[in-house]
Amino acid sequence: MKILHVVGGNLESGAFKGAYILHKALKNLGVDSKILNDEIISDKTLTNYDDENIININRSIEKKILSKIFVILEKLMKFIVLPSKRSTFTFGLIGHDISKLKEVKNADIIHIHWLKDGFISFKTISKINKPVVWTMRDMWPFTGGSHYTMEFEKYEKNRLSKKIQKIKKEFFKKIYFVAMSEWLKTKAENSYVLNNIKIKKIFNNVDLNDFNEIPKEKAKSILKINTKKKIILLGSHNPQSLRKGWDIFLETLKILNKDKYFLLIFGKFWSSNQIKQLGIEFKSLGYIQNINKLNAAYSCSDLFLATSLQEAFGKTWVEALACNKPVICFKNTAIAENIKHKLNGFIVENRNSEELKNAIDWIIDNLNSNNLRETVQIFDKKKIAMEYLNLYKKIFNN
């Protein structure tokens, strides 16, 4: 069976890493798997990936020029229409037509993971004369362009959004959609675009071999952290975005016992000034690409805060549990579906700073963090790859 994964954007993005983990696991099961991407691959990048199976759409000067034009037009549209410039948003109205690529023609199934500015027009997906599986890694397949709706509620109600949703509904009729969580599955099933489509749930996959707890003092030494305080870890790709619960987190820091806690944080920060003003001792690790450094961050901490309010699945909380660290999250989120309250973490009932602060104190004072890794075995890459392989076979044999 030949599978072509389609995933746009940076090779260090969560979407690409997730698709790549699945791709490698499928190859280990004997599947002929390849990835179509639009990132300009450098020699440095090639050292991290199986390059012969990553096909870049920008293989010619013509394609590179077209890609740049598509991206410029997309950004121009966003500049005119959107209220938030930092949040992820893709119109998806312009892009390459991949239906005539030989890799598409040779594949048995096309598996879409994530689309970005100027990569593929969603209209061209309807031209693909093959079964299409789409793993929803956010809300974009059923919105008017926002990957998460929290910062675009006003836009999602306007005429342009409604028009884009109407076009998507028409072109997405024959796609096999997969949601990574019950939260996302429910959102999709209740949406205008996908309300008549049966959606399957398959969890996100994690390479658990990459994450193992190391001795705490060794981990602190690696990160050059010298503190006797309890260490709170918070981290994501963009932790300061509204949907990550940043505002609630800041309010929580104000009322935490500064003599008891040390804050460790990772991700792409716009500014650390907000934390500095609160008087808590902290260290920012920035965006971490090195697995050993990420393991050290999890291993030296006493708990992990997963404060996302809108998240298709996320991975950091799984990685934390794989390193035997309890996770705190909010109720009615995708993360909460997999947290066992007061056993491997704490589910905060209401989204406010007082309850989040109480959850932190409870975890530190009460929870034994042994054998938490066992609770995330269901996300192992081999198990998830088998679920997708069974789905491919079912679709292929229909």
mmCIF file of C-alpha atoms in Angstrom:
data_model
loop_
_atom_site.group_PDB
_atom_site.id
_atom_site.type_symbol
_atom_site.label_atom_id
_atom_site.label_comp_id
_atom_site.label_asym_id
_atom_site.label_seq_id
_atom_site.Cartn_x
_atom_site.Cartn_y
_atom_site.Cartn_z
ATOM 1 C CA MET A 1 0.000 0.000 0.000
ATOM 2 C CA LYS A 2 1.314 3.431 -0.966
ATOM 3 C CA ILE A 3 0.515 6.382 1.301
ATOM 4 C CA LEU A 4 1.381 10.007 0.549
ATOM 5 C CA HIS A 5 1.241 12.288 3.591
ATOM 6 C CA VAL A 6 0.611 15.965 2.821
ATOM 7 C CA VAL A 7 1.807 18.368 5.493
ATOM 8 C CA GLY A 8 2.744 22.014 5.046
ATOM 9 C CA GLY A 9 5.075 24.249 6.964
ATOM 10 C CA ASN A 10 8.245 24.054 8.974
ATOM 11 C CA LEU A 11 9.822 20.649 9.524
ATOM 12 C CA GLU A 12 10.156 21.495 13.226
ATOM 13 C CA SER A 13 6.424 22.182 13.634
ATOM 14 C CA GLY A 14 4.214 19.926 15.724
ATOM 15 C CA ALA A 15 2.164 18.974 12.667
ATOM 16 C CA PHE A 16 5.176 17.852 10.661
ATOM 17 C CA LYS A 17 6.718 15.977 13.593
ATOM 18 C CA GLY A 18 3.440 14.145 14.193
ATOM 19 C CA ALA A 19 3.113 13.214 10.520
ATOM 20 C CA TYR A 20 6.750 12.153 10.396
ATOM 21 C CA ILE A 21 6.442 9.886 13.450
ATOM 22 C CA LEU A 22 3.444 8.200 11.801
ATOM 23 C CA HIS A 23 5.303 7.942 8.476
ATOM 24 C CA LYS A 24 8.280 6.186 10.106
ATOM 25 C CA ALA A 25 6.058 3.851 12.123
ATOM 26 C CA LEU A 26 4.114 2.907 8.985
ATOM 27 C CA LYS A 27 7.343 2.149 7.128
ATOM 28 C CA ASN A 28 8.309 -0.179 9.970
ATOM 29 C CA LEU A 29 5.017 -1.984 9.317
ATOM 30 C CA GLY A 30 5.938 -2.439 5.650
ATOM 31 C CA VAL A 31 3.920 0.456 4.220
ATOM 32 C CA ASP A 32 5.325 2.450 1.281
ATOM 33 C CA SER A 33 5.029 5.880 2.892
ATOM 34 C CA LYS A 34 6.167 9.285 1.629
ATOM 35 C CA ILE A 35 5.651 12.905 2.676
ATOM 36 C CA LEU A 36 4.838 15.902 0.476
ATOM 37 C CA ASN A 37 5.928 19.202 2.027
ATOM 38 C CA ASP A 38 6.583 22.794 0.948
ATOM 39 C CA GLU A 39 9.418 23.758 3.297
ATOM 40 C CA ILE A 40 12.761 24.658 1.726
ATOM 41 C CA ILE A 41 14.930 21.824 3.041
ATOM 42 C CA SER A 42 18.480 22.726 4.048
ATOM 43 C CA ASP A 43 21.437 20.408 4.559
ATOM 44 C CA LYS A 44 21.059 20.939 8.315
ATOM 45 C CA THR A 45 17.435 19.812 8.202
ATOM 46 C CA LEU A 46 18.290 16.689 6.238
ATOM 47 C CA THR A 47 20.380 15.370 9.118
ATOM 48 C CA ASN A 48 17.175 15.015 11.169
ATOM 49 C CA TYR A 49 14.936 13.337 8.608
ATOM 50 C CA ASP A 50 14.738 10.497 6.108
ATOM 51 C CA ASP A 51 15.197 12.870 3.180
ATOM 52 C CA GLU A 52 14.586 10.445 0.324
ATOM 53 C CA ASN A 53 10.988 10.032 1.471
ATOM 54 C CA ILE A 54 10.310 13.753 1.890
ATOM 55 C CA ILE A 55 9.189 15.207 -1.428
ATOM 56 C CA ASN A 56 9.354 18.980 -1.674
ATOM 57 C CA ILE A 57 6.796 20.685 -3.862
ATOM 58 C CA ASN A 58 9.259 23.528 -4.513
ATOM 59 C CA ARG A 59 11.582 21.462 -6.692
ATOM 60 C CA SER A 60 11.774 23.974 -9.545
ATOM 61 C CA ILE A 61 12.386 27.692 -9.803
ATOM 62 C CA GLU A 62 8.861 28.080 -11.183
ATOM 63 C CA LYS A 63 7.339 26.341 -8.169
ATOM 64 C CA LYS A 64 9.451 28.385 -5.735
ATOM 65 C CA ILE A 65 8.332 31.637 -7.365
ATOM 66 C CA LEU A 66 4.711 30.496 -7.333
ATOM 67 C CA SER A 67 4.970 29.570 -3.653
ATOM 68 C CA LYS A 68 6.305 33.008 -2.773
ATOM 69 C CA ILE A 69 3.530 34.691 -4.742
ATOM 70 C CA PHE A 70 0.889 32.533 -3.004
ATOM 71 C CA VAL A 71 2.320 33.351 0.426
ATOM 72 C CA ILE A 72 2.458 37.094 -0.309
ATOM 73 C CA LEU A 73 -1.162 37.114 -1.519
ATOM 74 C CA GLU A 74 -2.298 35.134 1.530
ATOM 75 C CA LYS A 75 -0.514 37.512 3.900
ATOM 76 C CA LEU A 76 -1.981 40.522 2.094
ATOM 77 C CA MET A 77 -5.500 39.121 2.528
ATOM 78 C CA LYS A 78 -4.868 38.507 6.218
ATOM 79 C CA PHE A 79 -3.476 42.009 6.719
ATOM 80 C CA ILE A 80 -6.664 43.498 5.281
ATOM 81 C CA VAL A 81 -9.198 41.264 7.048
ATOM 82 C CA LEU A 82 -7.866 39.961 10.364
ATOM 83 C CA PRO A 83 -7.806 41.465 13.862
ATOM 84 C CA SER A 84 -4.937 39.269 15.185
ATOM 85 C CA LYS A 85 -1.621 39.018 13.366
ATOM 86 C CA ARG A 86 0.030 36.512 15.720
ATOM 87 C CA SER A 87 -2.560 33.753 15.762
ATOM 88 C CA THR A 88 -2.439 31.048 13.122
ATOM 89 C CA PHE A 89 -4.837 31.645 10.264
ATOM 90 C CA THR A 90 -5.004 30.314 6.700
ATOM 91 C CA PHE A 91 -7.547 31.254 4.042
ATOM 92 C CA GLY A 92 -6.510 28.318 1.845
ATOM 93 C CA LEU A 93 -8.067 29.871 -1.255
ATOM 94 C CA ILE A 94 -4.829 29.888 -3.252
ATOM 95 C CA GLY A 95 -1.996 27.394 -3.628
ATOM 96 C CA HIS A 96 -0.506 24.632 -5.734
ATOM 97 C CA ASP A 97 -2.593 22.075 -7.609
ATOM 98 C CA ILE A 98 -1.081 18.766 -6.490
ATOM 99 C CA SER A 99 -3.560 16.534 -8.299
ATOM 100 C CA LYS A 100 -1.233 16.063 -11.298
ATOM 101 C CA LEU A 101 1.949 15.289 -9.314
ATOM 102 C CA LYS A 102 3.353 11.826 -10.030
ATOM 103 C CA GLU A 103 3.569 11.145 -6.278
ATOM 104 C CA VAL A 104 -0.164 11.759 -5.990
ATOM 105 C CA LYS A 105 -0.930 9.609 -9.035
ATOM 106 C CA ASN A 106 1.219 6.745 -7.701
ATOM 107 C CA ALA A 107 -0.298 6.761 -4.201
ATOM 108 C CA ASP A 108 -3.201 4.569 -3.120
ATOM 109 C CA ILE A 109 -4.312 7.002 -0.410
ATOM 110 C CA ILE A 110 -3.561 10.688 0.170
ATOM 111 C CA HIS A 111 -3.290 11.551 3.859
ATOM 112 C CA ILE A 112 -3.578 15.277 4.653
ATOM 113 C CA HIS A 113 -2.244 16.476 8.015
ATOM 114 C CA TRP A 114 -1.921 20.260 7.893
ATOM 115 C CA LEU A 115 -2.101 23.033 5.300
ATOM 116 C CA LYS A 116 -0.498 26.468 5.486
ATOM 117 C CA ASP A 117 -0.249 29.761 3.608
ATOM 118 C CA GLY A 118 0.019 29.208 -0.128
ATOM 119 C CA PHE A 119 0.729 25.466 -0.011
ATOM 120 C CA ILE A 120 -2.430 23.907 -1.453
ATOM 121 C CA SER A 121 -5.767 25.438 -2.316
ATOM 122 C CA PHE A 122 -8.449 23.379 -0.606
ATOM 123 C CA LYS A 123 -10.434 23.563 -3.842
ATOM 124 C CA THR A 124 -7.805 21.442 -5.592
ATOM 125 C CA ILE A 125 -8.288 18.631 -3.073
ATOM 126 C CA SER A 126 -11.541 17.807 -4.845
ATOM 127 C CA LYS A 127 -9.518 17.132 -8.015
ATOM 128 C CA ILE A 128 -7.612 14.282 -6.387
ATOM 129 C CA ASN A 129 -9.055 11.091 -7.825
ATOM 130 C CA LYS A 130 -7.947 9.000 -4.832
ATOM 131 C CA PRO A 131 -9.275 8.303 -1.352
ATOM 132 C CA VAL A 132 -8.295 11.175 0.964
ATOM 133 C CA VAL A 133 -7.794 10.829 4.724
ATOM 134 C CA TRP A 134 -7.516 14.043 6.703
ATOM 135 C CA THR A 135 -6.144 14.037 10.238
ATOM 136 C CA MET A 136 -7.453 17.214 11.843
ATOM 137 C CA ARG A 137 -4.625 18.682 13.911
ATOM 138 C CA ASP A 138 -6.697 21.767 14.706
ATOM 139 C CA MET A 139 -10.088 23.279 13.842
ATOM 140 C CA TRP A 140 -9.168 24.634 10.388
ATOM 141 C CA PRO A 141 -10.984 22.047 8.213
ATOM 142 C CA PHE A 142 -14.345 23.276 9.513
ATOM 143 C CA THR A 143 -13.745 27.014 10.088
ATOM 144 C CA GLY A 144 -13.586 30.026 7.816
ATOM 145 C CA GLY A 145 -9.802 30.114 8.157
ATOM 146 C CA SER A 146 -8.862 30.177 11.838
ATOM 147 C CA HIS A 147 -6.929 27.179 13.101
ATOM 148 C CA TYR A 148 -8.471 27.858 16.510
ATOM 149 C CA THR A 149 -11.530 30.086 16.848
ATOM 150 C CA MET A 150 -10.874 31.711 20.242
ATOM 151 C CA GLU A 151 -9.207 34.835 18.845
ATOM 152 C CA PHE A 152 -11.385 34.997 15.722
ATOM 153 C CA GLU A 153 -14.935 34.691 17.069
ATOM 154 C CA LYS A 154 -16.115 37.902 15.394
ATOM 155 C CA TYR A 155 -14.521 36.988 12.054
ATOM 156 C CA GLU A 156 -15.964 33.460 12.093
ATOM 157 C CA LYS A 157 -19.454 34.952 12.188
ATOM 158 C CA ASN A 158 -18.999 37.286 9.218
ATOM 159 C CA ARG A 159 -19.934 36.800 5.568
ATOM 160 C CA LEU A 160 -16.451 35.891 4.305
ATOM 161 C CA SER A 161 -16.072 33.114 6.845
ATOM 162 C CA LYS A 162 -19.528 31.758 6.036
ATOM 163 C CA LYS A 163 -18.715 31.768 2.325
ATOM 164 C CA ILE A 164 -15.444 29.869 2.848
ATOM 165 C CA GLN A 165 -17.228 27.331 5.059
ATOM 166 C CA LYS A 166 -19.834 26.820 2.340
ATOM 167 C CA ILE A 167 -17.108 26.089 -0.226
ATOM 168 C CA LYS A 168 -15.375 23.685 2.165
ATOM 169 C CA LYS A 169 -18.628 21.841 2.802
ATOM 170 C CA GLU A 170 -18.998 21.245 -0.933
ATOM 171 C CA PHE A 171 -15.434 20.073 -1.546
ATOM 172 C CA PHE A 172 -14.936 17.990 1.620
ATOM 173 C CA LYS A 173 -17.883 15.624 1.148
ATOM 174 C CA LYS A 174 -15.838 12.545 0.201
ATOM 175 C CA ILE A 175 -12.949 12.937 2.651
ATOM 176 C CA TYR A 176 -12.374 10.527 5.546
ATOM 177 C CA PHE A 177 -11.820 12.789 8.543
ATOM 178 C CA VAL A 178 -9.948 11.782 11.706
ATOM 179 C CA ALA A 179 -10.036 13.716 14.990
ATOM 180 C CA MET A 180 -7.317 13.417 17.620
ATOM 181 C CA SER A 181 -9.638 13.851 20.580
ATOM 182 C CA GLU A 182 -13.288 13.628 21.560
ATOM 183 C CA TRP A 183 -13.248 17.410 22.049
ATOM 184 C CA LEU A 184 -12.231 18.019 18.423
ATOM 185 C CA LYS A 185 -14.519 15.277 17.126
ATOM 186 C CA THR A 186 -17.511 16.900 18.833
ATOM 187 C CA LYS A 187 -16.579 20.364 17.550
ATOM 188 C CA ALA A 188 -16.299 19.009 13.999
ATOM 189 C CA GLU A 189 -19.569 17.052 14.153
ATOM 190 C CA ASN A 190 -21.384 20.162 15.368
ATOM 191 C CA SER A 191 -19.884 22.394 12.688
ATOM 192 C CA TYR A 192 -21.632 23.548 9.522
ATOM 193 C CA VAL A 193 -18.904 22.093 7.284
ATOM 194 C CA LEU A 194 -18.651 18.564 8.696
ATOM 195 C CA ASN A 195 -21.990 17.982 10.418
ATOM 196 C CA ASN A 196 -23.017 15.298 7.896
ATOM 197 C CA ILE A 197 -19.687 13.453 7.856
ATOM 198 C CA LYS A 198 -18.810 10.487 10.055
ATOM 199 C CA ILE A 199 -15.580 11.254 11.893
ATOM 200 C CA LYS A 200 -13.228 8.670 13.361
ATOM 201 C CA LYS A 201 -11.138 9.310 16.483
ATOM 202 C CA ILE A 202 -7.484 8.270 16.517
ATOM 203 C CA PHE A 203 -5.166 9.767 19.128
ATOM 204 C CA ASN A 204 -2.055 11.723 18.257
ATOM 205 C CA ASN A 205 1.120 9.637 18.258
ATOM 206 C CA VAL A 206 4.234 10.156 20.356
ATOM 207 C CA ASP A 207 7.618 8.489 20.079
ATOM 208 C CA LEU A 208 7.826 7.429 23.715
ATOM 209 C CA ASN A 209 11.380 6.213 23.181
ATOM 210 C CA ASP A 210 12.415 9.868 23.086
ATOM 211 C CA PHE A 211 11.098 10.634 26.558
ATOM 212 C CA ASN A 212 12.453 9.060 29.729
ATOM 213 C CA GLU A 213 12.914 10.501 33.191
ATOM 214 C CA ILE A 214 16.486 11.187 34.239
ATOM 215 C CA PRO A 215 17.679 11.924 37.826
ATOM 216 C CA LYS A 216 16.404 15.297 38.979
ATOM 217 C CA GLU A 217 19.739 16.746 40.070
ATOM 218 C CA LYS A 218 21.363 15.682 36.804
ATOM 219 C CA ALA A 219 18.541 17.349 34.886
ATOM 220 C CA LYS A 220 18.938 20.577 36.890
ATOM 221 C CA SER A 221 22.669 20.509 36.223
ATOM 222 C CA ILE A 222 22.106 20.166 32.459
ATOM 223 C CA LEU A 223 19.836 23.230 32.478
ATOM 224 C CA LYS A 224 22.043 25.144 34.970
ATOM 225 C CA ILE A 225 19.216 25.481 37.484
ATOM 226 C CA ASN A 226 20.182 25.931 41.125
ATOM 227 C CA THR A 227 17.116 26.007 43.349
ATOM 228 C CA LYS A 228 15.591 24.058 46.215
ATOM 229 C CA LYS A 229 12.118 25.299 45.361
ATOM 230 C CA LYS A 230 9.442 23.177 43.713
ATOM 231 C CA ILE A 231 9.663 23.571 39.950
ATOM 232 C CA ILE A 232 6.560 24.325 37.880
ATOM 233 C CA LEU A 233 7.016 23.653 34.161
ATOM 234 C CA LEU A 234 4.975 25.349 31.456
ATOM 235 C CA GLY A 235 5.737 24.988 27.776
ATOM 236 C CA SER A 236 4.316 24.938 24.260
ATOM 237 C CA HIS A 237 5.104 26.289 20.815
ATOM 238 C CA ASN A 238 3.488 29.677 21.584
ATOM 239 C CA PRO A 239 2.671 29.696 25.319
ATOM 240 C CA GLN A 240 1.603 33.346 25.384
ATOM 241 C CA SER A 241 -1.370 32.924 23.059
ATOM 242 C CA LEU A 242 -4.845 33.474 24.484
ATOM 243 C CA ARG A 243 -6.011 29.905 23.776
ATOM 244 C CA LYS A 244 -3.111 28.527 25.836
ATOM 245 C CA GLY A 245 -4.632 30.042 28.967
ATOM 246 C CA TRP A 246 -1.828 32.597 29.317
ATOM 247 C CA ASP A 247 -3.966 35.251 31.017
ATOM 248 C CA ILE A 248 -5.192 32.791 33.655
ATOM 249 C CA PHE A 249 -1.633 31.572 34.182
ATOM 250 C CA LEU A 250 -0.371 35.125 34.818
ATOM 251 C CA GLU A 251 -3.124 35.743 37.370
ATOM 252 C CA THR A 252 -2.153 32.481 39.072
ATOM 253 C CA LEU A 253 1.481 33.546 39.353
ATOM 254 C CA LYS A 254 0.364 36.634 41.263
ATOM 255 C CA ILE A 255 -1.107 34.557 44.094
ATOM 256 C CA LEU A 256 1.401 31.685 44.191
ATOM 257 C CA ASN A 257 3.813 31.404 47.120
ATOM 258 C CA LYS A 258 6.977 32.900 45.582
ATOM 259 C CA ASP A 259 9.132 31.347 48.337
ATOM 260 C CA LYS A 260 7.904 27.862 47.459
ATOM 261 C CA TYR A 261 7.903 27.784 43.660
ATOM 262 C CA PHE A 262 10.341 28.220 40.783
ATOM 263 C CA LEU A 263 8.969 28.618 37.257
ATOM 264 C CA LEU A 264 10.600 26.874 34.307
ATOM 265 C CA ILE A 265 9.192 27.725 30.911
ATOM 266 C CA PHE A 266 9.885 26.876 27.265
ATOM 267 C CA GLY A 267 8.532 27.980 23.888
ATOM 268 C CA LYS A 268 8.636 30.946 21.530
ATOM 269 C CA PHE A 269 8.140 34.050 23.669
ATOM 270 C CA TRP A 270 7.142 37.479 22.487
ATOM 271 C CA SER A 271 8.304 38.966 25.795
ATOM 272 C CA SER A 272 9.261 37.828 29.322
ATOM 273 C CA ASN A 273 8.434 41.201 30.867
ATOM 274 C CA GLN A 274 5.028 40.069 32.137
ATOM 275 C CA ILE A 275 6.633 37.337 34.249
ATOM 276 C CA LYS A 276 9.504 39.533 35.468
ATOM 277 C CA GLN A 277 7.012 42.018 36.903
ATOM 278 C CA LEU A 278 5.404 39.354 39.114
ATOM 279 C CA GLY A 279 8.468 38.682 41.256
ATOM 280 C CA ILE A 280 8.648 34.904 40.820
ATOM 281 C CA GLU A 281 12.025 33.273 40.247
ATOM 282 C CA PHE A 282 12.034 31.773 36.754
ATOM 283 C CA LYS A 283 14.121 30.574 33.847
ATOM 284 C CA SER A 284 13.103 30.643 30.181
ATOM 285 C CA LEU A 285 14.620 27.957 27.970
ATOM 286 C CA GLY A 286 13.262 29.396 24.722
ATOM 287 C CA TYR A 287 12.206 27.079 21.918
ATOM 288 C CA ILE A 288 13.736 23.632 22.519
ATOM 289 C CA GLN A 289 14.679 21.423 19.575
ATOM 290 C CA ASN A 290 17.099 19.131 21.415
ATOM 291 C CA ILE A 291 15.359 16.049 22.857
ATOM 292 C CA ASN A 292 17.911 15.643 25.666
ATOM 293 C CA LYS A 293 17.334 19.207 26.800
ATOM 294 C CA LEU A 294 13.573 18.710 26.652
ATOM 295 C CA ASN A 295 13.901 15.526 28.714
ATOM 296 C CA ALA A 296 15.915 17.476 31.261
ATOM 297 C CA ALA A 297 13.194 20.136 31.464
ATOM 298 C CA TYR A 298 10.508 17.550 32.199
ATOM 299 C CA SER A 299 12.731 15.558 34.569
ATOM 300 C CA CYS A 300 13.773 18.467 36.787
ATOM 301 C CA SER A 301 10.196 19.702 37.236
ATOM 302 C CA ASP A 302 7.673 18.670 39.881
ATOM 303 C CA LEU A 303 4.588 19.193 37.721
ATOM 304 C CA PHE A 304 3.561 20.288 34.238
ATOM 305 C CA LEU A 305 0.920 22.932 33.521
ATOM 306 C CA ALA A 306 -1.180 22.232 30.417
ATOM 307 C CA THR A 307 -3.455 25.254 30.587
ATOM 308 C CA SER A 308 -4.725 25.215 26.982
ATOM 309 C CA LEU A 309 -8.369 26.185 26.550
ATOM 310 C CA GLN A 310 -8.540 25.121 22.885
ATOM 311 C CA GLU A 311 -6.299 22.242 21.820
ATOM 312 C CA ALA A 312 -6.871 19.406 19.353
ATOM 313 C CA PHE A 313 -4.624 17.169 21.428
ATOM 314 C CA GLY A 314 -1.187 18.616 22.158
ATOM 315 C CA LYS A 315 1.889 16.557 22.982
ATOM 316 C CA THR A 316 3.737 18.268 25.786
ATOM 317 C CA TRP A 317 1.472 16.820 28.452
ATOM 318 C CA VAL A 318 2.067 13.304 27.090
ATOM 319 C CA GLU A 319 5.826 13.920 27.101
ATOM 320 C CA ALA A 320 5.599 15.148 30.713
ATOM 321 C CA LEU A 321 3.732 12.020 31.827
ATOM 322 C CA ALA A 322 6.260 9.868 29.949
ATOM 323 C CA CYS A 323 8.854 11.471 32.243
ATOM 324 C CA ASN A 324 6.681 10.694 35.300
ATOM 325 C CA LYS A 325 5.484 14.248 35.867
ATOM 326 C CA PRO A 326 1.854 14.952 36.854
ATOM 327 C CA VAL A 327 -0.192 17.226 34.613
ATOM 328 C CA ILE A 328 -2.633 19.981 35.550
ATOM 329 C CA CYS A 329 -5.266 20.939 32.972
ATOM 330 C CA PHE A 330 -8.724 22.479 32.697
ATOM 331 C CA LYS A 331 -12.002 20.579 32.486
ATOM 332 C CA ASN A 332 -13.761 20.215 29.117
ATOM 333 C CA THR A 333 -10.549 20.174 27.092
ATOM 334 C CA ALA A 334 -8.935 17.485 24.947
ATOM 335 C CA ILE A 335 -6.200 17.086 27.549
ATOM 336 C CA ALA A 336 -8.677 16.443 30.366
ATOM 337 C CA GLU A 337 -10.050 13.426 28.462
ATOM 338 C CA ASN A 338 -6.863 11.548 29.269
ATOM 339 C CA ILE A 339 -5.970 12.847 32.728
ATOM 340 C CA LYS A 340 -7.034 10.741 35.695
ATOM 341 C CA HIS A 341 -7.976 13.265 38.363
ATOM 342 C CA LYS A 342 -5.689 13.103 41.415
ATOM 343 C CA LEU A 343 -3.997 9.986 40.020
ATOM 344 C CA ASN A 344 -1.728 11.246 37.243
ATOM 345 C CA GLY A 345 -2.691 14.889 37.472
ATOM 346 C CA PHE A 346 -5.400 17.357 38.383
ATOM 347 C CA ILE A 347 -8.401 18.534 36.344
ATOM 348 C CA VAL A 348 -9.321 22.095 37.302
ATOM 349 C CA GLU A 349 -13.093 22.499 37.327
ATOM 350 C CA ASN A 350 -13.336 26.213 36.499
ATOM 351 C CA ARG A 351 -11.039 28.389 34.455
ATOM 352 C CA ASN A 352 -9.790 30.763 37.125
ATOM 353 C CA SER A 353 -6.504 31.515 38.884
ATOM 354 C CA GLU A 354 -7.644 30.550 42.402
ATOM 355 C CA GLU A 355 -8.561 27.000 41.398
ATOM 356 C CA LEU A 356 -5.406 26.631 39.303
ATOM 357 C CA LYS A 357 -3.284 27.757 42.253
ATOM 358 C CA ASN A 358 -5.055 25.271 44.545
ATOM 359 C CA ALA A 359 -4.415 22.483 42.021
ATOM 360 C CA ILE A 360 -0.689 23.273 42.001
ATOM 361 C CA ASP A 361 -0.546 23.198 45.797
ATOM 362 C CA TRP A 362 -2.501 19.924 45.918
ATOM 363 C CA ILE A 363 -0.207 18.170 43.433
ATOM 364 C CA ILE A 364 2.928 19.246 45.294
ATOM 365 C CA ASP A 365 1.583 18.290 48.711
ATOM 366 C CA ASN A 366 -0.232 15.054 47.871
ATOM 367 C CA LEU A 367 0.579 13.254 44.605
ATOM 368 C CA ASN A 368 3.127 10.453 44.297
ATOM 369 C CA SER A 369 4.623 10.693 40.804
ATOM 370 C CA ASN A 370 5.618 7.049 40.334
ATOM 371 C CA ASN A 371 4.628 4.992 37.258
ATOM 372 C CA LEU A 372 2.794 7.822 35.503
ATOM 373 C CA ARG A 373 4.448 6.765 32.250
ATOM 374 C CA GLU A 374 2.147 3.741 32.058
ATOM 375 C CA THR A 375 -0.848 6.024 31.489
ATOM 376 C CA VAL A 376 0.449 7.237 28.095
ATOM 377 C CA GLN A 377 1.257 3.890 26.445
ATOM 378 C CA ILE A 378 -1.967 4.222 24.429
ATOM 379 C CA PHE A 379 -0.298 7.004 22.397
ATOM 380 C CA ASP A 380 2.729 4.950 21.369
ATOM 381 C CA LYS A 381 3.647 5.372 17.688
ATOM 382 C CA LYS A 382 3.325 1.672 16.782
ATOM 383 C CA LYS A 383 -0.174 1.373 18.242
ATOM 384 C CA ILE A 384 -1.376 4.525 16.448
ATOM 385 C CA ALA A 385 0.237 3.423 13.165
ATOM 386 C CA MET A 386 -1.691 0.135 13.373
ATOM 387 C CA GLU A 387 -4.950 2.051 13.798
ATOM 388 C CA TYR A 388 -4.222 4.102 10.692
ATOM 389 C CA LEU A 389 -3.171 1.022 8.738
ATOM 390 C CA ASN A 390 -6.497 -0.640 9.590
ATOM 391 C CA LEU A 391 -8.307 2.516 8.449
ATOM 392 C CA TYR A 392 -6.344 2.582 5.162
ATOM 393 C CA LYS A 393 -7.175 -1.076 4.499
ATOM 394 C CA LYS A 394 -10.856 -0.523 5.197
ATOM 395 C CA ILE A 395 -10.978 2.453 2.825
ATOM 396 C CA PHE A 396 -8.867 0.720 0.147
ATOM 397 C CA ASN A 397 -11.016 -2.423 0.166
ATOM 398 C CA ASN A 398 -14.328 -0.572 -0.085
#
